[in-house]
Amino acid sequence: MTLRLKGDSSGFTEIKAADAAGDNSIKLPASNGGANQLLQNGGTAGELQYTNAGGGLHYDSSGRLLVGMSSARSNFFNTASSAPQQLQVEGTNGNACSLSSICSAADTSGGRLLLAHQRSGAVGGNTILNSGDQAGYITFQGNDGSEFVECASIETIIDGTPGANVMPGKITFSTNAGSAAPTPRVEIGSNGALKLLAGCPGIDFSGIQTNTAGMTSETLDSYEEGNFTMGITGAGSPGSLAYSHTMGRYVKIGSFVFVSGYISVSNKGSHTGSMQITGLPFTVANNSTGYSFSSIYYSGFNLPAGSAGMGGYPIINTTNVQIVVDNTNSSGSSNWSYANTTFQLGAFSFMYAIQ
């Protein structure tokens, strides 16, 4: 059966359904050659389009919904043949290419963007994810004249073992410094910790402070704290030197290391050379020439006559600190000798540079 509709002189054709409840529909016949078609202005079989051929809303033969275009783009991720997305919006100004989600609920709800992943391999499935699986990905891309290149991204990864009502996740932020792909910079872990990744130079404070003369950097590049094992050595053979009760702690902030600890000399033996604390957690910088102890406590030492106390300085290009005594009756200071040691060294704290 053929049903032909004839419009008026303006080309207007109208089908009216009854103004009553019910299922009002137009059903196309089963495929018979090119019969299963819904066309506009000579369009492609199986496609549906509203308004003019180059814009409006277009549902193409591959099941993609296109807004503002009639052909899906595939030149993303720095290639001319990436898989086209199922929903694409394109326009010549900000409003024409924008998406909006508006919630009009009379409560605290707001618009939502939901990205999800399940592992069944079939639409409608419900299969649990594995640790390391991607839950969602937001990509930002710019055109280089022929393709779109990714300039930044936000990625969510399952970060732990999922279970019923349990889905640990982390977020990674990546930026592109000027190459074909972005580099991971910052991660927010499943425990909420903010982690600077290997591709991140550090925290830049330049936007919130005024520089002083001689400023060379406003980026904090590292932080670390922990324990280390100390020892005692010095010039010449240590002989039967023995020590005990060692304890060392450090905090590294940027290029400076703050150290505190305790060490007890149980037997100075026959050694008479200068004394050094060994085992610093980081090598002293080449340009470090005199970072002194902020404090040192000692007990049972025979200080040289006229000495006011004990101090020290890190030795460049080593992990050692030279112990010195303050000669108040003469200028400067001199290296502390094992010959002056009768009991124990005690507690100390100091700071030194590593770069």
mmCIF file of C-alpha atoms in Angstrom:
data_model
loop_
_atom_site.group_PDB
_atom_site.id
_atom_site.type_symbol
_atom_site.label_atom_id
_atom_site.label_comp_id
_atom_site.label_asym_id
_atom_site.label_seq_id
_atom_site.Cartn_x
_atom_site.Cartn_y
_atom_site.Cartn_z
ATOM 1 C CA MET A 1 0.000 0.000 0.000
ATOM 2 C CA THR A 2 1.221 3.443 -0.860
ATOM 3 C CA LEU A 3 0.228 6.542 1.050
ATOM 4 C CA ARG A 4 1.134 9.753 -0.697
ATOM 5 C CA LEU A 5 0.934 13.137 0.969
ATOM 6 C CA LYS A 6 0.531 16.273 -1.065
ATOM 7 C CA GLY A 7 1.378 19.618 0.378
ATOM 8 C CA ASP A 8 -0.080 23.003 -0.432
ATOM 9 C CA SER A 9 1.523 25.547 -2.762
ATOM 10 C CA SER A 10 4.029 26.518 -0.058
ATOM 11 C CA GLY A 11 5.304 22.939 0.231
ATOM 12 C CA PHE A 12 3.790 22.494 3.678
ATOM 13 C CA THR A 13 2.609 18.958 4.496
ATOM 14 C CA GLU A 14 1.005 17.997 7.772
ATOM 15 C CA ILE A 15 0.004 14.734 9.450
ATOM 16 C CA LYS A 16 -2.351 15.172 12.372
ATOM 17 C CA ALA A 17 -2.984 12.546 15.029
ATOM 18 C CA ALA A 18 -6.163 12.330 17.009
ATOM 19 C CA ASP A 19 -6.264 14.543 20.083
ATOM 20 C CA ALA A 20 -6.714 11.590 22.416
ATOM 21 C CA ALA A 21 -4.625 9.341 24.603
ATOM 22 C CA GLY A 22 -2.902 6.535 22.756
ATOM 23 C CA ASP A 23 0.154 5.472 20.809
ATOM 24 C CA ASN A 24 0.543 7.775 17.827
ATOM 25 C CA SER A 25 3.474 6.719 15.653
ATOM 26 C CA ILE A 26 4.804 6.404 12.121
ATOM 27 C CA LYS A 27 6.272 2.965 11.444
ATOM 28 C CA LEU A 28 8.628 2.402 8.516
ATOM 29 C CA PRO A 29 8.364 -0.905 6.601
ATOM 30 C CA ALA A 30 10.848 -3.717 7.062
ATOM 31 C CA SER A 31 14.029 -3.413 5.033
ATOM 32 C CA ASN A 32 13.313 -3.938 1.351
ATOM 33 C CA GLY A 33 16.134 -2.650 -0.758
ATOM 34 C CA GLY A 34 16.343 1.027 0.038
ATOM 35 C CA ALA A 35 12.842 1.165 1.485
ATOM 36 C CA ASN A 36 13.804 1.433 5.177
ATOM 37 C CA GLN A 37 14.774 5.070 4.879
ATOM 38 C CA LEU A 38 13.930 8.373 6.432
ATOM 39 C CA LEU A 39 15.373 11.142 4.276
ATOM 40 C CA GLN A 40 15.517 14.901 4.091
ATOM 41 C CA ASN A 41 16.497 16.782 0.962
ATOM 42 C CA GLY A 42 18.173 13.754 -0.624
ATOM 43 C CA GLY A 43 20.064 12.749 2.526
ATOM 44 C CA THR A 44 21.716 9.400 3.182
ATOM 45 C CA ALA A 45 19.557 6.337 3.801
ATOM 46 C CA GLY A 46 18.910 5.692 7.490
ATOM 47 C CA GLU A 47 19.671 9.248 8.585
ATOM 48 C CA LEU A 48 17.406 11.775 10.229
ATOM 49 C CA GLN A 49 18.079 15.486 10.139
ATOM 50 C CA TYR A 50 16.269 18.601 11.233
ATOM 51 C CA THR A 51 16.804 22.100 9.782
ATOM 52 C CA ASN A 52 19.429 22.798 7.144
ATOM 53 C CA ALA A 53 21.851 20.149 5.865
ATOM 54 C CA GLY A 54 24.947 21.617 7.533
ATOM 55 C CA GLY A 55 23.584 22.220 11.023
ATOM 56 C CA GLY A 56 20.743 21.570 13.390
ATOM 57 C CA LEU A 57 20.236 18.100 14.819
ATOM 58 C CA HIS A 58 21.499 15.136 12.802
ATOM 59 C CA TYR A 59 21.194 11.429 13.583
ATOM 60 C CA ASP A 60 23.559 9.623 11.203
ATOM 61 C CA SER A 61 23.540 6.061 9.854
ATOM 62 C CA SER A 62 26.100 4.948 12.494
ATOM 63 C CA GLY A 63 23.829 5.947 15.352
ATOM 64 C CA ARG A 64 25.708 9.136 16.262
ATOM 65 C CA LEU A 65 23.860 12.236 17.384
ATOM 66 C CA LEU A 66 25.392 15.376 15.885
ATOM 67 C CA VAL A 67 24.414 18.928 16.800
ATOM 68 C CA GLY A 68 25.486 21.741 14.509
ATOM 69 C CA MET A 69 27.073 19.427 11.907
ATOM 70 C CA SER A 70 26.087 16.678 9.519
ATOM 71 C CA SER A 71 29.346 14.632 9.562
ATOM 72 C CA ALA A 72 31.072 13.294 12.678
ATOM 73 C CA ARG A 73 34.645 14.428 13.391
ATOM 74 C CA SER A 74 37.398 11.824 13.827
ATOM 75 C CA ASN A 75 40.574 13.954 14.003
ATOM 76 C CA PHE A 76 41.096 13.910 17.769
ATOM 77 C CA PHE A 77 44.105 12.758 19.845
ATOM 78 C CA ASN A 78 46.607 13.965 17.234
ATOM 79 C CA THR A 79 45.331 11.646 14.485
ATOM 80 C CA ALA A 80 43.011 11.884 11.481
ATOM 81 C CA SER A 81 41.352 8.525 12.180
ATOM 82 C CA SER A 82 40.321 8.329 15.834
ATOM 83 C CA ALA A 83 36.955 6.729 16.630
ATOM 84 C CA PRO A 84 34.230 9.436 16.441
ATOM 85 C CA GLN A 85 32.291 10.114 19.628
ATOM 86 C CA GLN A 86 28.604 9.167 19.711
ATOM 87 C CA LEU A 87 27.534 12.707 20.680
ATOM 88 C CA GLN A 88 29.198 15.711 19.066
ATOM 89 C CA VAL A 89 28.338 19.399 19.308
ATOM 90 C CA GLU A 90 29.958 22.052 17.119
ATOM 91 C CA GLY A 91 29.246 25.731 16.650
ATOM 92 C CA THR A 92 30.864 28.996 15.634
ATOM 93 C CA ASN A 93 30.612 30.698 19.024
ATOM 94 C CA GLY A 94 30.709 29.770 22.707
ATOM 95 C CA ASN A 95 26.957 29.463 23.115
ATOM 96 C CA ALA A 96 26.488 27.399 19.959
ATOM 97 C CA CYS A 97 28.934 24.736 21.140
ATOM 98 C CA SER A 98 28.016 24.643 24.840
ATOM 99 C CA LEU A 99 26.302 22.003 26.929
ATOM 100 C CA SER A 100 24.174 22.783 29.967
ATOM 101 C CA SER A 101 22.646 20.718 32.735
ATOM 102 C CA ILE A 102 20.105 22.593 34.838
ATOM 103 C CA CYS A 103 18.478 21.197 37.954
ATOM 104 C CA SER A 104 15.247 22.899 39.063
ATOM 105 C CA ALA A 105 14.695 20.829 42.223
ATOM 106 C CA ALA A 106 13.555 22.674 45.326
ATOM 107 C CA ASP A 107 16.470 21.281 47.355
ATOM 108 C CA THR A 108 20.291 21.248 47.406
ATOM 109 C CA SER A 109 20.603 19.236 44.154
ATOM 110 C CA GLY A 110 22.502 20.560 41.140
ATOM 111 C CA GLY A 111 23.211 19.589 37.554
ATOM 112 C CA ARG A 112 25.365 16.502 37.117
ATOM 113 C CA LEU A 113 27.857 15.013 34.688
ATOM 114 C CA LEU A 114 28.116 11.258 35.217
ATOM 115 C CA LEU A 115 30.987 9.193 33.781
ATOM 116 C CA ALA A 116 31.001 5.472 34.627
ATOM 117 C CA HIS A 117 32.565 2.134 33.651
ATOM 118 C CA GLN A 118 31.535 -1.525 34.052
ATOM 119 C CA ARG A 119 33.466 -4.540 32.707
ATOM 120 C CA SER A 120 30.839 -6.891 31.191
ATOM 121 C CA GLY A 121 31.575 -5.968 27.575
ATOM 122 C CA ALA A 122 27.842 -5.650 26.888
ATOM 123 C CA VAL A 123 25.405 -2.772 27.128
ATOM 124 C CA GLY A 124 23.349 -2.989 30.292
ATOM 125 C CA GLY A 125 25.806 -5.216 32.164
ATOM 126 C CA ASN A 126 26.963 -4.928 35.769
ATOM 127 C CA THR A 127 30.476 -6.332 36.157
ATOM 128 C CA ILE A 128 32.855 -5.151 38.901
ATOM 129 C CA LEU A 129 35.965 -3.189 37.975
ATOM 130 C CA ASN A 130 39.594 -3.993 38.851
ATOM 131 C CA SER A 131 42.146 -1.823 40.589
ATOM 132 C CA GLY A 132 43.836 0.276 37.906
ATOM 133 C CA ASP A 133 40.774 0.484 35.640
ATOM 134 C CA GLN A 134 39.766 3.902 34.342
ATOM 135 C CA ALA A 135 36.416 5.110 35.655
ATOM 136 C CA GLY A 136 36.219 8.285 33.570
ATOM 137 C CA TYR A 137 38.325 10.664 31.467
ATOM 138 C CA ILE A 138 37.885 14.325 30.555
ATOM 139 C CA THR A 139 40.118 15.581 27.747
ATOM 140 C CA PHE A 140 40.803 19.139 26.562
ATOM 141 C CA GLN A 141 42.128 19.510 23.001
ATOM 142 C CA GLY A 142 43.198 22.245 20.606
ATOM 143 C CA ASN A 143 43.546 22.124 16.815
ATOM 144 C CA ASP A 144 47.078 22.289 15.339
ATOM 145 C CA GLY A 145 45.868 23.061 11.810
ATOM 146 C CA SER A 146 44.916 19.522 10.838
ATOM 147 C CA GLU A 147 44.125 17.515 13.980
ATOM 148 C CA PHE A 148 43.159 18.134 17.569
ATOM 149 C CA VAL A 149 45.997 17.674 20.098
ATOM 150 C CA GLU A 150 45.385 17.044 23.797
ATOM 151 C CA CYS A 151 46.542 19.970 25.946
ATOM 152 C CA ALA A 152 45.229 18.791 29.334
ATOM 153 C CA SER A 153 43.195 16.005 30.903
ATOM 154 C CA ILE A 154 41.524 14.839 34.118
ATOM 155 C CA GLU A 155 41.517 11.077 34.668
ATOM 156 C CA THR A 156 39.943 8.951 37.401
ATOM 157 C CA ILE A 157 41.401 5.524 38.221
ATOM 158 C CA ILE A 158 40.209 2.780 40.557
ATOM 159 C CA ASP A 159 42.840 2.840 43.321
ATOM 160 C CA GLY A 160 42.339 -0.294 45.401
ATOM 161 C CA THR A 161 40.147 -3.363 45.465
ATOM 162 C CA PRO A 162 36.470 -2.680 44.649
ATOM 163 C CA GLY A 163 33.655 -4.497 46.409
ATOM 164 C CA ALA A 164 29.985 -4.143 47.280
ATOM 165 C CA ASN A 165 29.460 -0.429 48.043
ATOM 166 C CA VAL A 166 33.275 0.010 47.929
ATOM 167 C CA MET A 167 35.001 1.830 45.048
ATOM 168 C CA PRO A 168 38.361 3.476 45.956
ATOM 169 C CA GLY A 169 39.495 6.014 43.365
ATOM 170 C CA LYS A 170 42.113 8.632 42.597
ATOM 171 C CA ILE A 171 42.252 11.637 40.233
ATOM 172 C CA THR A 172 45.204 12.566 38.017
ATOM 173 C CA PHE A 173 45.592 16.023 36.444
ATOM 174 C CA SER A 174 47.805 16.278 33.346
ATOM 175 C CA THR A 175 49.040 19.266 31.318
ATOM 176 C CA ASN A 176 50.969 19.657 28.064
ATOM 177 C CA ALA A 177 54.171 21.735 28.235
ATOM 178 C CA GLY A 178 54.484 21.769 24.422
ATOM 179 C CA SER A 179 54.450 18.278 22.900
ATOM 180 C CA ALA A 180 52.092 15.744 21.337
ATOM 181 C CA ALA A 181 50.600 14.568 24.647
ATOM 182 C CA PRO A 182 50.126 15.855 28.202
ATOM 183 C CA THR A 183 52.219 14.745 31.192
ATOM 184 C CA PRO A 184 50.704 13.665 34.548
ATOM 185 C CA ARG A 185 51.436 16.428 37.085
ATOM 186 C CA VAL A 186 49.281 16.130 40.198
ATOM 187 C CA GLU A 187 47.370 13.265 41.795
ATOM 188 C CA ILE A 188 44.738 13.234 44.527
ATOM 189 C CA GLY A 189 44.958 9.760 46.060
ATOM 190 C CA SER A 190 42.126 7.650 47.361
ATOM 191 C CA ASN A 191 43.158 8.721 50.879
ATOM 192 C CA GLY A 192 42.851 12.401 49.925
ATOM 193 C CA ALA A 193 46.600 13.100 49.862
ATOM 194 C CA LEU A 194 47.794 15.593 47.221
ATOM 195 C CA LYS A 195 50.786 14.096 45.392
ATOM 196 C CA LEU A 196 53.152 15.916 43.019
ATOM 197 C CA LEU A 197 54.135 13.447 40.287
ATOM 198 C CA ALA A 198 57.485 13.028 38.530
ATOM 199 C CA GLY A 199 56.435 15.430 35.763
ATOM 200 C CA CYS A 200 55.603 18.246 38.222
ATOM 201 C CA PRO A 201 58.393 20.757 39.085
ATOM 202 C CA GLY A 202 56.779 21.672 42.415
ATOM 203 C CA ILE A 203 54.544 24.300 44.020
ATOM 204 C CA ASP A 204 54.943 27.768 42.471
ATOM 205 C CA PHE A 205 54.388 30.618 44.943
ATOM 206 C CA SER A 206 55.046 33.429 42.442
ATOM 207 C CA GLY A 207 51.393 34.420 42.193
ATOM 208 C CA ILE A 208 50.932 35.187 45.890
ATOM 209 C CA GLN A 209 54.136 36.953 46.973
ATOM 210 C CA THR A 210 56.433 39.870 46.159
ATOM 211 C CA ASN A 211 59.944 38.992 45.043
ATOM 212 C CA THR A 212 62.977 40.318 46.886
ATOM 213 C CA ALA A 213 66.241 41.297 45.217
ATOM 214 C CA GLY A 214 68.291 38.284 44.234
ATOM 215 C CA MET A 215 65.324 35.890 43.896
ATOM 216 C CA THR A 216 66.258 32.794 41.865
ATOM 217 C CA SER A 217 63.263 30.514 42.387
ATOM 218 C CA GLU A 218 59.742 30.564 43.834
ATOM 219 C CA THR A 219 59.034 26.860 43.383
ATOM 220 C CA LEU A 220 59.063 24.418 46.285
ATOM 221 C CA ASP A 221 60.162 21.168 44.682
ATOM 222 C CA SER A 222 60.282 18.578 47.490
ATOM 223 C CA TYR A 223 59.483 17.532 51.050
ATOM 224 C CA GLU A 224 60.643 14.439 52.919
ATOM 225 C CA GLU A 225 61.107 13.281 56.518
ATOM 226 C CA GLY A 226 62.494 10.151 58.128
ATOM 227 C CA ASN A 227 65.249 8.443 60.139
ATOM 228 C CA PHE A 228 68.914 7.838 59.363
ATOM 229 C CA THR A 229 71.823 5.954 60.951
ATOM 230 C CA MET A 230 74.659 8.078 62.317
ATOM 231 C CA GLY A 231 78.239 7.197 63.109
ATOM 232 C CA ILE A 232 81.503 8.872 64.176
ATOM 233 C CA THR A 233 84.762 8.971 62.286
ATOM 234 C CA GLY A 234 87.587 11.417 61.617
ATOM 235 C CA ALA A 235 91.073 11.952 60.277
ATOM 236 C CA GLY A 236 93.389 8.961 60.472
ATOM 237 C CA SER A 237 92.539 5.478 61.698
ATOM 238 C CA PRO A 238 89.648 5.311 64.191
ATOM 239 C CA GLY A 239 91.428 2.579 66.171
ATOM 240 C CA SER A 240 89.189 1.044 68.812
ATOM 241 C CA LEU A 241 86.636 3.878 68.677
ATOM 242 C CA ALA A 242 83.156 2.689 69.660
ATOM 243 C CA TYR A 243 79.806 4.445 69.985
ATOM 244 C CA SER A 244 76.234 3.515 70.881
ATOM 245 C CA HIS A 245 72.734 4.870 71.396
ATOM 246 C CA THR A 246 72.600 6.560 67.992
ATOM 247 C CA MET A 247 69.393 8.178 66.775
ATOM 248 C CA GLY A 248 68.925 10.463 63.779
ATOM 249 C CA ARG A 249 65.900 12.274 62.344
ATOM 250 C CA TYR A 250 65.690 14.564 59.309
ATOM 251 C CA VAL A 251 63.224 16.839 57.535
ATOM 252 C CA LYS A 252 64.040 17.919 53.961
ATOM 253 C CA ILE A 253 62.266 21.049 52.664
ATOM 254 C CA GLY A 254 63.315 22.078 49.175
ATOM 255 C CA SER A 255 67.120 22.298 49.076
ATOM 256 C CA PHE A 256 67.655 22.373 52.856
ATOM 257 C CA VAL A 257 67.881 19.485 55.326
ATOM 258 C CA PHE A 258 67.154 19.899 59.033
ATOM 259 C CA VAL A 259 68.797 17.225 61.192
ATOM 260 C CA SER A 260 68.548 16.265 64.866
ATOM 261 C CA GLY A 261 69.963 13.302 66.704
ATOM 262 C CA TYR A 262 71.874 11.754 69.573
ATOM 263 C CA ILE A 263 75.079 9.711 69.744
ATOM 264 C CA SER A 264 77.089 8.380 72.673
ATOM 265 C CA VAL A 265 80.824 7.602 72.508
ATOM 266 C CA SER A 266 81.408 4.471 74.566
ATOM 267 C CA ASN A 267 85.145 4.134 73.851
ATOM 268 C CA LYS A 268 87.353 6.692 72.128
ATOM 269 C CA GLY A 269 90.167 4.152 71.963
ATOM 270 C CA SER A 270 93.541 5.381 70.773
ATOM 271 C CA HIS A 271 92.203 7.703 68.129
ATOM 272 C CA THR A 272 93.375 11.318 68.462
ATOM 273 C CA GLY A 273 92.351 12.882 65.135
ATOM 274 C CA SER A 274 89.508 15.276 64.388
ATOM 275 C CA MET A 275 85.945 14.091 64.941
ATOM 276 C CA GLN A 276 83.138 13.899 62.379
ATOM 277 C CA ILE A 277 79.509 12.774 62.501
ATOM 278 C CA THR A 278 78.771 10.549 59.490
ATOM 279 C CA GLY A 279 75.732 9.199 57.667
ATOM 280 C CA LEU A 280 73.806 12.365 56.785
ATOM 281 C CA PRO A 281 70.769 11.401 54.643
ATOM 282 C CA PHE A 282 71.779 13.648 51.697
ATOM 283 C CA THR A 283 75.108 14.827 50.274
ATOM 284 C CA VAL A 284 76.158 18.348 51.260
ATOM 285 C CA ALA A 285 76.010 20.823 48.366
ATOM 286 C CA ASN A 286 79.131 22.010 46.573
ATOM 287 C CA ASN A 287 78.310 25.637 47.399
ATOM 288 C CA SER A 288 77.681 24.951 51.097
ATOM 289 C CA THR A 289 80.581 26.589 52.946
ATOM 290 C CA GLY A 290 79.526 27.173 56.533
ATOM 291 C CA TYR A 291 76.082 26.142 57.709
ATOM 292 C CA SER A 292 76.667 25.760 61.452
ATOM 293 C CA PHE A 293 75.007 23.758 64.190
ATOM 294 C CA SER A 294 72.056 25.529 65.686
ATOM 295 C CA SER A 295 72.655 23.598 68.919
ATOM 296 C CA ILE A 296 74.792 20.794 70.349
ATOM 297 C CA TYR A 297 74.840 19.352 73.860
ATOM 298 C CA TYR A 298 77.742 17.457 75.345
ATOM 299 C CA SER A 299 78.667 15.762 78.588
ATOM 300 C CA GLY A 300 81.981 14.689 80.099
ATOM 301 C CA PHE A 301 84.232 16.313 77.480
ATOM 302 C CA ASN A 302 87.551 17.925 78.330
ATOM 303 C CA LEU A 303 87.211 21.142 76.334
ATOM 304 C CA PRO A 304 90.430 22.952 75.420
ATOM 305 C CA ALA A 305 91.288 25.787 77.775
ATOM 306 C CA GLY A 306 89.260 28.896 77.006
ATOM 307 C CA SER A 307 86.726 27.080 74.796
ATOM 308 C CA ALA A 308 83.167 28.297 75.168
ATOM 309 C CA GLY A 309 81.449 25.345 73.542
ATOM 310 C CA MET A 310 81.120 23.019 70.625
ATOM 311 C CA GLY A 311 79.777 23.485 67.106
ATOM 312 C CA GLY A 312 80.310 22.183 63.617
ATOM 313 C CA TYR A 313 79.794 22.522 59.885
ATOM 314 C CA PRO A 314 78.827 20.160 57.034
ATOM 315 C CA ILE A 315 81.681 19.166 54.741
ATOM 316 C CA ILE A 316 80.877 19.847 51.086
ATOM 317 C CA ASN A 317 80.413 16.866 48.733
ATOM 318 C CA THR A 318 80.127 14.431 51.651
ATOM 319 C CA THR A 319 77.561 13.160 54.144
ATOM 320 C CA ASN A 320 79.743 14.189 57.109
ATOM 321 C CA VAL A 321 79.754 17.039 59.634
ATOM 322 C CA GLN A 322 83.014 18.289 61.149
ATOM 323 C CA ILE A 323 82.881 18.906 64.926
ATOM 324 C CA VAL A 324 84.630 22.091 66.041
ATOM 325 C CA VAL A 325 85.211 23.944 69.325
ATOM 326 C CA ASP A 326 84.765 27.670 69.852
ATOM 327 C CA ASN A 327 88.044 29.247 70.917
ATOM 328 C CA THR A 328 86.939 32.348 72.770
ATOM 329 C CA ASN A 329 90.485 33.280 73.811
ATOM 330 C CA SER A 330 91.648 33.315 70.217
ATOM 331 C CA SER A 331 90.067 34.018 66.843
ATOM 332 C CA GLY A 332 87.903 31.450 65.065
ATOM 333 C CA SER A 333 87.505 27.818 65.999
ATOM 334 C CA SER A 334 89.410 24.577 65.664
ATOM 335 C CA ASN A 335 88.533 20.987 64.866
ATOM 336 C CA TRP A 336 87.422 18.937 67.836
ATOM 337 C CA SER A 337 89.869 16.107 68.603
ATOM 338 C CA TYR A 338 89.253 12.632 69.986
ATOM 339 C CA ALA A 339 92.102 13.413 72.368
ATOM 340 C CA ASN A 340 89.688 15.728 74.213
ATOM 341 C CA THR A 341 86.949 13.109 74.448
ATOM 342 C CA THR A 342 86.476 11.305 77.740
ATOM 343 C CA PHE A 343 82.815 10.291 77.732
ATOM 344 C CA GLN A 344 80.022 11.057 75.278
ATOM 345 C CA LEU A 345 78.991 13.519 72.577
ATOM 346 C CA GLY A 346 75.266 13.964 73.283
ATOM 347 C CA ALA A 347 72.400 15.527 71.296
ATOM 348 C CA PHE A 348 72.602 17.963 68.403
ATOM 349 C CA SER A 349 70.591 19.664 65.651
ATOM 350 C CA PHE A 350 71.663 21.551 62.538
ATOM 351 C CA MET A 351 70.742 22.509 58.987
ATOM 352 C CA TYR A 352 72.618 22.162 55.694
ATOM 353 C CA ALA A 353 72.065 22.740 51.963
ATOM 354 C CA ILE A 354 72.026 20.010 49.314
ATOM 355 C CA GLN A 355 71.950 22.059 46.082
#
